[in-house]
mmCIF file of C-alpha atoms in Angstrom:
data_model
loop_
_atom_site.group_PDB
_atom_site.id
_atom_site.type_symbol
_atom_site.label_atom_id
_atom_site.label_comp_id
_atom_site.label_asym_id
_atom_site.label_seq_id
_atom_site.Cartn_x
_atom_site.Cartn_y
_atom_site.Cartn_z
ATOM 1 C CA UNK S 1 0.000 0.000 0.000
ATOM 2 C CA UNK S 2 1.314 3.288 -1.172
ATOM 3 C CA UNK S 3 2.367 6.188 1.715
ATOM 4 C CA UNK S 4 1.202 9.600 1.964
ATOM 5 C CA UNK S 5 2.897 11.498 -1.032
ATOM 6 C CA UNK S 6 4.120 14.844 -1.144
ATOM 7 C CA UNK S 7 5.347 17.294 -3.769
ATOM 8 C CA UNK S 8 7.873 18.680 -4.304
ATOM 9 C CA UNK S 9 10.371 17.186 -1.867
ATOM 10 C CA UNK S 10 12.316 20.382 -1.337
ATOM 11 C CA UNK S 11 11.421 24.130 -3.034
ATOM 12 C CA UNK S 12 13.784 27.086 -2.700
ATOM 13 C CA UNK S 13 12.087 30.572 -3.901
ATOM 14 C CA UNK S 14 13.094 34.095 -2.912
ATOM 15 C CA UNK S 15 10.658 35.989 -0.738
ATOM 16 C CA UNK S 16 7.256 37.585 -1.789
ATOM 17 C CA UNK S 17 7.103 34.863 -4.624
ATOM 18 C CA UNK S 18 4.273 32.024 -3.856
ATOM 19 C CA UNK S 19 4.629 28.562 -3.746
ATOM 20 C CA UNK S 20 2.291 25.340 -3.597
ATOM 21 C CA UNK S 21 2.907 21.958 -1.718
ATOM 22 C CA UNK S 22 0.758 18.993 -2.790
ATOM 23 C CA UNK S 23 -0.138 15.839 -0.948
ATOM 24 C CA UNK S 24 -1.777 12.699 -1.918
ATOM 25 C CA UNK S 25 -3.193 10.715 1.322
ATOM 26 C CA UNK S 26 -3.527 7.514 1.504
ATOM 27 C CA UNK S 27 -6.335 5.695 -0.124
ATOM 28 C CA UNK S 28 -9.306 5.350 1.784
ATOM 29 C CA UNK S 29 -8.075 8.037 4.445
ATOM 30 C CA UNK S 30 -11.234 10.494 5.103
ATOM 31 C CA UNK S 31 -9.070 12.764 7.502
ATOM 32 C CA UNK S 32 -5.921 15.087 6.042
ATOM 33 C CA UNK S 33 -3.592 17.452 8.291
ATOM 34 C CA UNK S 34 -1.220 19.511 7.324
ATOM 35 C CA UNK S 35 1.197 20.147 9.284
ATOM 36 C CA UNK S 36 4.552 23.345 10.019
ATOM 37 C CA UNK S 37 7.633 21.771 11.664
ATOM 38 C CA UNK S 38 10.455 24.427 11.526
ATOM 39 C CA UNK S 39 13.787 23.793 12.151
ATOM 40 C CA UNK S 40 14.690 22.191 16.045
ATOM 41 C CA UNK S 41 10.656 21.913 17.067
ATOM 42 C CA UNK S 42 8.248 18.964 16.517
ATOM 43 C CA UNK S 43 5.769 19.817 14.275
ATOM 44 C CA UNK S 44 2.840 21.962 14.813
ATOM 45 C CA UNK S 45 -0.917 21.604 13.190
ATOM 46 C CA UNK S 46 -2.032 23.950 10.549
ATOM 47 C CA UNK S 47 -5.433 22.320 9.267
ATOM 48 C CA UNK S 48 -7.426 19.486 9.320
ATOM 49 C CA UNK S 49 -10.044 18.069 6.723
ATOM 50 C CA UNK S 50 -12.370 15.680 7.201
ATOM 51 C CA UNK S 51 -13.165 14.998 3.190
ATOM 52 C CA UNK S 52 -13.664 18.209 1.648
ATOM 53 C CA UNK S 53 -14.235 20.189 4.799
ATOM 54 C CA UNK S 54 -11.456 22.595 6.722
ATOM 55 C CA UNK S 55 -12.902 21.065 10.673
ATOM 56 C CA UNK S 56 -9.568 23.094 12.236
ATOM 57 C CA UNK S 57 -7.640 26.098 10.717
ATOM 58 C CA UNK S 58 -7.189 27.756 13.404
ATOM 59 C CA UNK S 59 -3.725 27.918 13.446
ATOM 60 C CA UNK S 60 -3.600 28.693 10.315
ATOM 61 C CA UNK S 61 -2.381 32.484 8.763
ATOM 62 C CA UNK S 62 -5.010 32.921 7.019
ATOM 63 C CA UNK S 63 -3.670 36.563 5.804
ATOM 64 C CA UNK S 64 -1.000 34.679 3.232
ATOM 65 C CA UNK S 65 -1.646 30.855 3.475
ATOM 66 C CA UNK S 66 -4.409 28.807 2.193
ATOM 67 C CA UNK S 67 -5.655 25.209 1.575
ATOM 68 C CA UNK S 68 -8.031 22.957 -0.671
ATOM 69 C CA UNK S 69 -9.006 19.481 -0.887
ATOM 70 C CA UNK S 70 -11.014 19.321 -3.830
ATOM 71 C CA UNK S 71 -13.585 16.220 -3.915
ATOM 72 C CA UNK S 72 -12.029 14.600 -0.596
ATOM 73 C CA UNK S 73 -9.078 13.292 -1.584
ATOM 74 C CA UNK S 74 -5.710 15.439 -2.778
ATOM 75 C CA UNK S 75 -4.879 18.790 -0.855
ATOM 76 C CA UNK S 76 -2.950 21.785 -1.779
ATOM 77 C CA UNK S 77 -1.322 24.100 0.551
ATOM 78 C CA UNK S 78 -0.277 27.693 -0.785
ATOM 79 C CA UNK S 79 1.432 30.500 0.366
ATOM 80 C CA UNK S 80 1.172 34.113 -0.826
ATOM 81 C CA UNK S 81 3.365 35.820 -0.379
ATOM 82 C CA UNK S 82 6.083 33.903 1.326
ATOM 83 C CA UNK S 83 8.499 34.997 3.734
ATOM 84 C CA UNK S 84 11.642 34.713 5.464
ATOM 85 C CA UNK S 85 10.281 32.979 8.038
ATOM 86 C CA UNK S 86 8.192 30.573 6.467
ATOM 87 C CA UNK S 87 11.437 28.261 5.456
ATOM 88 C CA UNK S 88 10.750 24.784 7.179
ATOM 89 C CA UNK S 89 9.661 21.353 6.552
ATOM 90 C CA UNK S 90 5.658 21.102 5.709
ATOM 91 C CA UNK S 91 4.325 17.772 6.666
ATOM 92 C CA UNK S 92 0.954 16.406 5.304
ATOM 93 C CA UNK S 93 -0.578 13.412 7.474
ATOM 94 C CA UNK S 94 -3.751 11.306 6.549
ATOM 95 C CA UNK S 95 -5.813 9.116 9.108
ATOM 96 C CA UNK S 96 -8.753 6.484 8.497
ATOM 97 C CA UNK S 97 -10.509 8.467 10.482
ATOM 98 C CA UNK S 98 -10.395 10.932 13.259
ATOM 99 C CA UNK S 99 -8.862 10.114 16.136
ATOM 100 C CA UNK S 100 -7.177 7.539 14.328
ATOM 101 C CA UNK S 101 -3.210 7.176 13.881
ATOM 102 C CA UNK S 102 -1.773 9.703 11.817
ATOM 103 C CA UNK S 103 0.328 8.289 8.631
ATOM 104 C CA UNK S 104 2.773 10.979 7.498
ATOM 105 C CA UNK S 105 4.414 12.092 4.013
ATOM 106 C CA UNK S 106 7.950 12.597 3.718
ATOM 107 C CA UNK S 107 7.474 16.585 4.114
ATOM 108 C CA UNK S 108 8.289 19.261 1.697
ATOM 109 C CA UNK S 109 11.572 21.629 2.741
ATOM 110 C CA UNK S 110 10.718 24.844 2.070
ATOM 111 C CA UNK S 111 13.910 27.548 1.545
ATOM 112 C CA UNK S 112 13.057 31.157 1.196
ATOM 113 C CA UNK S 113 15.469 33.396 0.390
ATOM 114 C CA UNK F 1 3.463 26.226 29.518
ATOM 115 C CA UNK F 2 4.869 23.431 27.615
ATOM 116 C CA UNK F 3 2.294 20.598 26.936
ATOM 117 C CA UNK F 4 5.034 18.288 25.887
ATOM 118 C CA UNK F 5 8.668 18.270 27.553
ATOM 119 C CA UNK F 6 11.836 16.307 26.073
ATOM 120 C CA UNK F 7 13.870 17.265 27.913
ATOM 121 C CA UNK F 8 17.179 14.988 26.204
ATOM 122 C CA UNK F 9 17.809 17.114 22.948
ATOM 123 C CA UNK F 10 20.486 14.220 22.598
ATOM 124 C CA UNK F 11 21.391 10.660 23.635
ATOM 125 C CA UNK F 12 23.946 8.331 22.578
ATOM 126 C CA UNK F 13 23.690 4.444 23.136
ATOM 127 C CA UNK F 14 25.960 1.607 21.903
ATOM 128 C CA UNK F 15 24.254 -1.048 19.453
ATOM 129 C CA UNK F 16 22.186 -3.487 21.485
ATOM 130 C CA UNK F 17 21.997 -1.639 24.725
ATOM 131 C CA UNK F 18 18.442 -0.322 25.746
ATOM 132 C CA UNK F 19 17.733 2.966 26.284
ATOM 133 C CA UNK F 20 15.254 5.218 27.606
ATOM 134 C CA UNK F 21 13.703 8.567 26.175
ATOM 135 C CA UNK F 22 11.936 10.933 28.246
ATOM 136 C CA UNK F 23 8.709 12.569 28.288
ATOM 137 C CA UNK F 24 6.524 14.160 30.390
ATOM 138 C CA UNK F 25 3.297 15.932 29.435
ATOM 139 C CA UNK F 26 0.591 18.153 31.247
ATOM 140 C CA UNK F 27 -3.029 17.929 30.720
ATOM 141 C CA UNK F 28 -6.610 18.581 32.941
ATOM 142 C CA UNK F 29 -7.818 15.929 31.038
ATOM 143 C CA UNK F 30 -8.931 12.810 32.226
ATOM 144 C CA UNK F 31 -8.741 11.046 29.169
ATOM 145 C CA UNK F 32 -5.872 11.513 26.243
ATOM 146 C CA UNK F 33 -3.422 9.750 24.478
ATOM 147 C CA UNK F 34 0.102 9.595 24.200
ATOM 148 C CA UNK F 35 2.406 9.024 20.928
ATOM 149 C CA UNK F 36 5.510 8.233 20.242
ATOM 150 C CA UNK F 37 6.749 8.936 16.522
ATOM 151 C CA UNK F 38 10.475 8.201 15.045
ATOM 152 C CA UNK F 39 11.357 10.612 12.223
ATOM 153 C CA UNK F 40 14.436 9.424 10.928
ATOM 154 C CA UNK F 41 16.493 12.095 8.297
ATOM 155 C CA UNK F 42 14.111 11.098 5.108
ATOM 156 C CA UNK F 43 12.146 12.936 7.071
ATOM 157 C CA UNK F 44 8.496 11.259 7.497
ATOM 158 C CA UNK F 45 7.441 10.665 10.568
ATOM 159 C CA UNK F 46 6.462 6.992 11.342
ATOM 160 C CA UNK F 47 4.241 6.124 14.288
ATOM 161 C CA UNK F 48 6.216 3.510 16.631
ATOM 162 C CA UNK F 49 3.719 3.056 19.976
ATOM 163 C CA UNK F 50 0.598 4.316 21.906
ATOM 164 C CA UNK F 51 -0.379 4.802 25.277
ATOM 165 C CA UNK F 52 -4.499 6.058 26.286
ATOM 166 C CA UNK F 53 -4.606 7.480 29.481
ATOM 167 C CA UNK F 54 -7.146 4.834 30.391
ATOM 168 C CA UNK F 55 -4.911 1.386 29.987
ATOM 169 C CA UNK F 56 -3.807 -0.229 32.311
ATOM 170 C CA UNK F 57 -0.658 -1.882 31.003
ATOM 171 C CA UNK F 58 2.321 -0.374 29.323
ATOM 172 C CA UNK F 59 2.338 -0.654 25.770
ATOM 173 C CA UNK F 60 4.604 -2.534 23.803
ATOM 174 C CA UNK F 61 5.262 -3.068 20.425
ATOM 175 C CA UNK F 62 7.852 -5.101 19.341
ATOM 176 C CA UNK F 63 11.566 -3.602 20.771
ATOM 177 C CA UNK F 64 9.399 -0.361 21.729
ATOM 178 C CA UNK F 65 7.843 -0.123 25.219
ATOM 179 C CA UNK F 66 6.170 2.760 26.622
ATOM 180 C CA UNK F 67 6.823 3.271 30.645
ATOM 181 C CA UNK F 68 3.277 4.767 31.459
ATOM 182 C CA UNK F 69 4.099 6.399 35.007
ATOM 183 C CA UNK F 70 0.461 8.459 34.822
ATOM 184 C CA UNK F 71 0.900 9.947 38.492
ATOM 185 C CA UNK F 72 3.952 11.607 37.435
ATOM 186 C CA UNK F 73 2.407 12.621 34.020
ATOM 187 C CA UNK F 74 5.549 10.837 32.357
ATOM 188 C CA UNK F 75 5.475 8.563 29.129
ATOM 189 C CA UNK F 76 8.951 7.650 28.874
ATOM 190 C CA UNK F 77 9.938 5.359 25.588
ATOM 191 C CA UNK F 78 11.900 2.344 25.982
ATOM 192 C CA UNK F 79 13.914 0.832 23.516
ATOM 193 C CA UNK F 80 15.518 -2.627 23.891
ATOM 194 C CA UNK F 81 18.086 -4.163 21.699
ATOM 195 C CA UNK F 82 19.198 -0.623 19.945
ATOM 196 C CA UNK F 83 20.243 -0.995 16.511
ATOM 197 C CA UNK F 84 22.308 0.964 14.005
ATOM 198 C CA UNK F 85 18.757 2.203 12.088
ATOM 199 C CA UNK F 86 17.665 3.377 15.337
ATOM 200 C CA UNK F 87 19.590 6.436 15.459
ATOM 201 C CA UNK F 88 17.103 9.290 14.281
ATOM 202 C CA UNK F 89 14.811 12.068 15.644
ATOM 203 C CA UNK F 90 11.856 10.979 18.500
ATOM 204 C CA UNK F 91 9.297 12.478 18.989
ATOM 205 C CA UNK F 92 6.605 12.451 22.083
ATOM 206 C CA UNK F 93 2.984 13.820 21.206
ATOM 207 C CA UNK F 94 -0.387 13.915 22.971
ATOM 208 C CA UNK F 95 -4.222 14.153 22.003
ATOM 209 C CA UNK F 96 -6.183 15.665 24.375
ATOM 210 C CA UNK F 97 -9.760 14.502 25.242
ATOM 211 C CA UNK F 98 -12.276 12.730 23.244
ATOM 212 C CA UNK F 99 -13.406 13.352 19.603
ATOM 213 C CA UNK F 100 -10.237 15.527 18.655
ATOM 214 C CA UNK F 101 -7.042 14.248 16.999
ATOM 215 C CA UNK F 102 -4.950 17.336 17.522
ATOM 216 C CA UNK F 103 -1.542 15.833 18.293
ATOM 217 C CA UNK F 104 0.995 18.352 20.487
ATOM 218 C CA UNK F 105 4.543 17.417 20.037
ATOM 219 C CA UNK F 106 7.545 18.066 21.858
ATOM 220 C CA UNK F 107 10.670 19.232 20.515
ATOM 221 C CA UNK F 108 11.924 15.649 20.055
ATOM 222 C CA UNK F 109 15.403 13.796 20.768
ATOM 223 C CA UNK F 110 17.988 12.747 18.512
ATOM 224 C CA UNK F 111 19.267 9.421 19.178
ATOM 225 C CA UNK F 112 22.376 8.135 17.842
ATOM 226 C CA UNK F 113 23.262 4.325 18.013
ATOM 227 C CA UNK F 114 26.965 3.568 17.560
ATOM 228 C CA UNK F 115 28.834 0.173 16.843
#
């Protein structure tokens, strides 16, 4: 059975340009997370989905970052612009169901310059 | 205040020694769960034991073992028989109450195993 996938594995842009990190879950998983884990911490919850809909985004910057899961299943996280202090790893994580254990992707490694 | 303490941002052990990584956690709750994940440098984060708040017994999974000391509000992770592949990040996390799956990390320990 095939992981959590992400896209790209590592993306280096300068600042104010956007960028977009994709994740395929797992088949079958109903829950998606995406997750922030900069340098030295553990990582830190951005959004949740159950299927289509955002259930937590409250940690979220909603000013420059935003998220889709169109029809349930893949999930795109953008931000715009980016800055500085955006460079870390973004993890996306699927689950059965909530509650469930959490399956992560390999993370994408954000650089911004 | 910190939800999740590691308080070890390092530890070194010899191949096939045990060792023991701590965590200790605060919560109001009465019921939660406790997780320990191993991220190794690929960097994916693979799920190695759990612990609910509510069990009795210490879980175990394989060389993994969980030392559930609930009074103390510690969760330590044992591991038995280190190997080389060991040696990468670990990382203790909680979920808090019922119907959420919110995990809280800590800020993880790197283990290294040595010959």
């Amino acid at each position: 059975e095939a992981g959590v996938v992400q896209s790209p594995r590592y993306k280096i842009i300068e600042k104010k340009q956007p960028v977009a990190f994709w994740c395929n879950p797992i088949s079958g998983h109903n829950t998606l997370y995406w997750y922030l884990q900069n340098l030295g911490q553990g990582p830190e919850l951005l959004i949740r989905y159950e299927n289509e809909e955002a259930v937590d985004d409250s940690q979220l910057p909603k000013d420059r970052f935003s998220a889709e899961r169109l029809k349930g299943v893949d999930s795109t996280l953008k931000i715009q612009p980016a800055e500085l202090g955006d460079s870390a790893v973004y993890l996306c994580a699927s689950s059965l169901v909530s509650e469930a254990e959490q399956f992560f992707g390999p993370g994408t490694r954000l650089t911004v310059l | 205040a910190q939800k999740i303490t590691q308080t070890q941002p390092g530890m070194f052990v010899q191949e096939k020694e045990a060792v023991t990584l701590d965590c200790t956690y605060d919560t109001s709750d009465q019921s939660y769960g406790l997780f320990w994940y191993k991220q190794p440098s690929s960097g994916e984060m693979i799920f190695l034991i759990y612990q609910g708040s509510y069990d009795e017994q210490n879980a175990t999974e394989g060389r993994y073992s969980l030392n559930f000391q609930k009074a103390r509000k510690s969760a330590n992770l044992v591991i038995s028989a280190s190997q080389l592949g060991d040696s990468a990040m670990y990382f203790c996390a909680m979920r808090e109450g019922y119907n959420t799956d919110k995990l809280i990390f800590g800020t993880g320990t790197r283990l290294q195993v040595f010959p």
